[in-house]
Amino acid sequence: MKREFFQAVFSSGQRLPEHIATGNPAQQERWRSMVARAKLSPEQRATVESFTRPVNLLIISGVWCGDCIEQIPLIQAIADASGGRIAVRIVDRDQHPELSSRFRLNAGARVPVVIFLSEDFEFCGVYGDRTLSRYRRLARQQIGLACPLGEAPESEDELRQTTQDWLNEIERIHWMLRLSPRLRQKHGD
């Protein structure tokens, strides 16, 4: 996919409040509740504040998706701490089949999927639908003797670890961009 394609889709994407507003009242409340819980530790904030390269995060989502509700606000909290160096745009999976069909995970149209793009919209990587911490939690719930009786909200410890998982991936992309010969030449550093 060419960077012009990514730039056009990114430009058409929504910011988090706009995305939330497309949901029904119950969905909107779940999103708002998670946004209120999405916080960075002082150490996480310091890491984000140290980033120097701009990065664009194009997120394929569904306003109805529980994994999106539980993770995208964490990504947005990271972006909010970046001083504008991390830009987030969200597109609905079903409204952008030309994009979502190319980023299927395990042969499925899973969400959220985060597409990492450089400042000039070059493709840098993709990550989703759940972080390692979230998969570990699901494995504990679904494999073995215990059987969950309903969806329980993440504990604060699990929330911090999921935030850290996303921060680790965003930091990896930051270092890719920071050490890029192409961008080092462009920025003279």
Coordinates of C-alpha atoms in Angstrom, one line a residue:
M1 CA 0.0 0.0 0.0
K2 CA 1.3 3.4 -0.9
R3 CA 1.7 6.2 1.6
E4 CA -0.8 8.3 -0.3
F5 CA -3.4 5.7 0.4
F6 CA -2.6 5.7 4.1
Q7 CA -2.5 9.5 4.2
A8 CA -5.9 9.7 2.6
V9 CA -7.5 7.1 5.0
F10 CA -5.8 8.8 8.0
S11 CA -7.2 12.2 6.9
S12 CA -10.7 10.7 6.8
G13 CA -10.3 9.1 10.2
Q14 CA -12.0 10.2 13.4
R15 CA -10.5 11.4 16.6
L16 CA -11.6 9.4 19.7
P17 CA -14.5 11.6 20.8
E18 CA -15.9 11.5 17.2
H19 CA -15.6 7.8 17.1
I20 CA -17.3 7.4 20.5
A21 CA -20.2 9.6 19.3
T22 CA -21.1 7.1 16.6
G23 CA -22.1 4.5 19.2
N24 CA -25.4 4.0 20.9
P25 CA -25.9 5.4 24.4
A26 CA -24.8 2.2 26.1
Q27 CA -21.7 1.9 24.0
Q28 CA -20.8 5.6 24.5
E29 CA -21.0 5.1 28.3
R30 CA -18.7 2.1 28.2
W31 CA -16.2 4.1 26.1
R32 CA -16.4 7.1 28.5
S33 CA -15.9 4.9 31.5
M34 CA -12.8 3.4 30.0
V35 CA -11.5 6.8 28.9
A36 CA -11.8 7.9 32.5
R37 CA -9.7 4.8 33.7
A38 CA -6.9 5.3 31.1
K39 CA -4.0 6.7 32.9
L40 CA -0.2 6.6 32.6
S41 CA 2.2 6.0 35.4
P42 CA 4.8 8.7 35.9
E43 CA 7.4 6.4 34.4
Q44 CA 5.2 5.7 31.3
R45 CA 4.6 9.4 30.9
A46 CA 8.3 10.2 31.1
T47 CA 8.9 7.6 28.4
V48 CA 6.3 9.1 26.1
E49 CA 7.5 12.6 26.7
S50 CA 11.0 11.6 25.6
F51 CA 9.8 10.7 22.1
T52 CA 11.2 13.0 19.4
R53 CA 9.8 11.6 16.1
P54 CA 6.2 12.1 15.0
V55 CA 4.3 8.9 14.5
N56 CA 0.8 8.4 13.1
L57 CA -1.4 5.7 14.5
L58 CA -4.3 4.6 12.2
I59 CA -6.6 2.4 14.1
I60 CA -9.2 0.1 12.6
S61 CA -12.0 -0.2 15.1
G62 CA -15.6 -1.0 15.7
V63 CA -17.5 1.2 18.2
W64 CA -19.3 -1.9 19.3
C65 CA -16.1 -3.9 20.0
G66 CA -15.3 -4.6 23.6
D67 CA -11.5 -5.0 22.9
C68 CA -11.6 -1.6 21.2
I69 CA -13.4 -0.1 24.1
E70 CA -10.8 -1.5 26.6
Q71 CA -7.7 -0.7 24.6
I72 CA -8.1 2.4 22.3
P73 CA -8.5 4.8 25.3
L74 CA -5.1 3.5 26.6
I75 CA -3.5 4.2 23.2
Q76 CA -5.1 7.7 23.3
A77 CA -3.8 8.3 26.8
I78 CA -0.3 7.6 25.4
A79 CA -0.8 9.9 22.5
D80 CA -2.2 12.6 24.8
A81 CA 1.1 12.5 26.8
S82 CA 3.2 12.9 23.7
G83 CA 2.9 16.6 23.2
G84 CA 1.4 16.2 19.7
R85 CA 4.1 13.8 18.5
I86 CA 1.6 10.9 18.3
A87 CA -1.4 11.4 16.2
V88 CA -4.3 9.0 16.3
R89 CA -7.1 8.5 13.8
I90 CA -9.8 5.8 14.0
V91 CA -11.7 4.3 11.1
D92 CA -14.6 1.9 11.3
R93 CA -13.7 -1.6 10.1
D94 CA -17.0 -2.0 8.1
Q95 CA -16.8 1.4 6.5
H96 CA -13.3 0.9 5.2
P97 CA -13.2 -2.6 3.7
E98 CA -10.4 -1.6 1.3
L99 CA -8.2 -1.1 4.4
S100 CA -9.6 -3.7 6.8
S101 CA -9.5 -6.5 4.2
R102 CA -5.7 -6.0 3.9
F103 CA -5.1 -6.2 7.6
R104 CA -6.9 -9.3 8.6
L105 CA -5.4 -11.2 11.6
N106 CA -5.5 -15.0 11.7
A107 CA -7.9 -14.9 8.7
G108 CA -10.3 -12.7 10.6
A109 CA -11.6 -9.1 10.5
R110 CA -10.4 -8.5 14.0
V111 CA -10.3 -5.2 15.8
P112 CA -8.6 -3.1 17.0
V113 CA -5.7 -3.1 14.5
V114 CA -3.2 -0.4 14.8
I115 CA -1.3 0.6 11.7
F116 CA 1.9 2.5 12.5
L117 CA 2.9 5.2 10.0
S118 CA 5.8 7.6 9.9
E119 CA 5.4 11.3 9.8
D120 CA 5.2 11.1 6.0
F121 CA 2.8 8.1 6.1
E122 CA 5.3 5.3 5.3
F123 CA 4.1 2.0 6.7
C124 CA 6.1 0.9 9.7
G125 CA 4.2 -1.9 11.3
V126 CA 0.9 -3.3 12.5
Y127 CA -0.2 -4.6 15.9
G128 CA -3.5 -5.9 17.2
D129 CA -6.1 -7.2 18.2
R130 CA -5.0 -7.8 21.8
T131 CA -1.8 -7.4 23.6
L132 CA 0.1 -10.2 25.3
S133 CA -1.3 -9.2 28.7
R134 CA -4.8 -9.4 27.4
Y135 CA -4.2 -12.8 25.8
R136 CA -2.7 -14.1 29.0
R137 CA -5.8 -12.9 30.9
L138 CA -8.2 -14.6 28.4
A139 CA -6.1 -17.8 28.6
R140 CA -6.4 -17.8 32.4
Q141 CA -10.2 -17.4 32.0
Q142 CA -10.8 -19.8 29.2
I143 CA -8.3 -22.6 29.5
G144 CA -8.3 -24.9 32.5
L145 CA -10.7 -25.6 35.3
A146 CA -12.2 -22.1 35.7
C147 CA -15.1 -21.0 33.5
P148 CA -16.0 -17.3 33.5
L149 CA -19.6 -16.4 34.2
G150 CA -19.5 -13.0 32.5
E151 CA -17.3 -10.3 31.4
A152 CA -15.4 -8.9 34.3
P153 CA -13.7 -5.6 34.0
E154 CA -9.9 -5.5 34.0
S155 CA -8.2 -5.0 37.3
E156 CA -6.1 -1.9 37.6
D157 CA -3.0 -4.0 37.5
E158 CA -4.0 -5.6 34.2
L159 CA -5.0 -2.2 32.9
R160 CA -1.5 -0.9 33.7
Q161 CA 0.1 -3.9 32.0
T162 CA -2.0 -3.6 28.9
T163 CA -1.1 0.1 28.8
Q164 CA 2.6 -0.9 29.1
D165 CA 2.2 -3.4 26.3
W166 CA 0.9 -0.7 23.9
L167 CA 3.6 1.7 25.1
N168 CA 6.3 -0.9 24.4
E169 CA 5.0 -1.3 20.8
I170 CA 4.7 2.5 20.3
E171 CA 8.2 2.9 21.7
R172 CA 9.6 0.2 19.4
I173 CA 8.1 2.2 16.4
H174 CA 9.5 5.4 17.8
W175 CA 13.0 3.9 17.9
M176 CA 12.6 2.6 14.4
L177 CA 11.8 6.1 13.2
R178 CA 14.4 7.8 15.4
L179 CA 17.2 5.5 14.0
S180 CA 15.9 5.6 10.4
P181 CA 18.8 6.7 8.1
R182 CA 16.1 8.4 5.8
L183 CA 14.6 10.4 8.7
R184 CA 18.0 11.1 10.3
Q185 CA 19.1 12.6 7.1
K186 CA 15.9 14.6 6.7
H187 CA 16.1 16.0 10.3
G188 CA 19.9 16.4 10.4
D189 CA 20.3 14.3 13.5

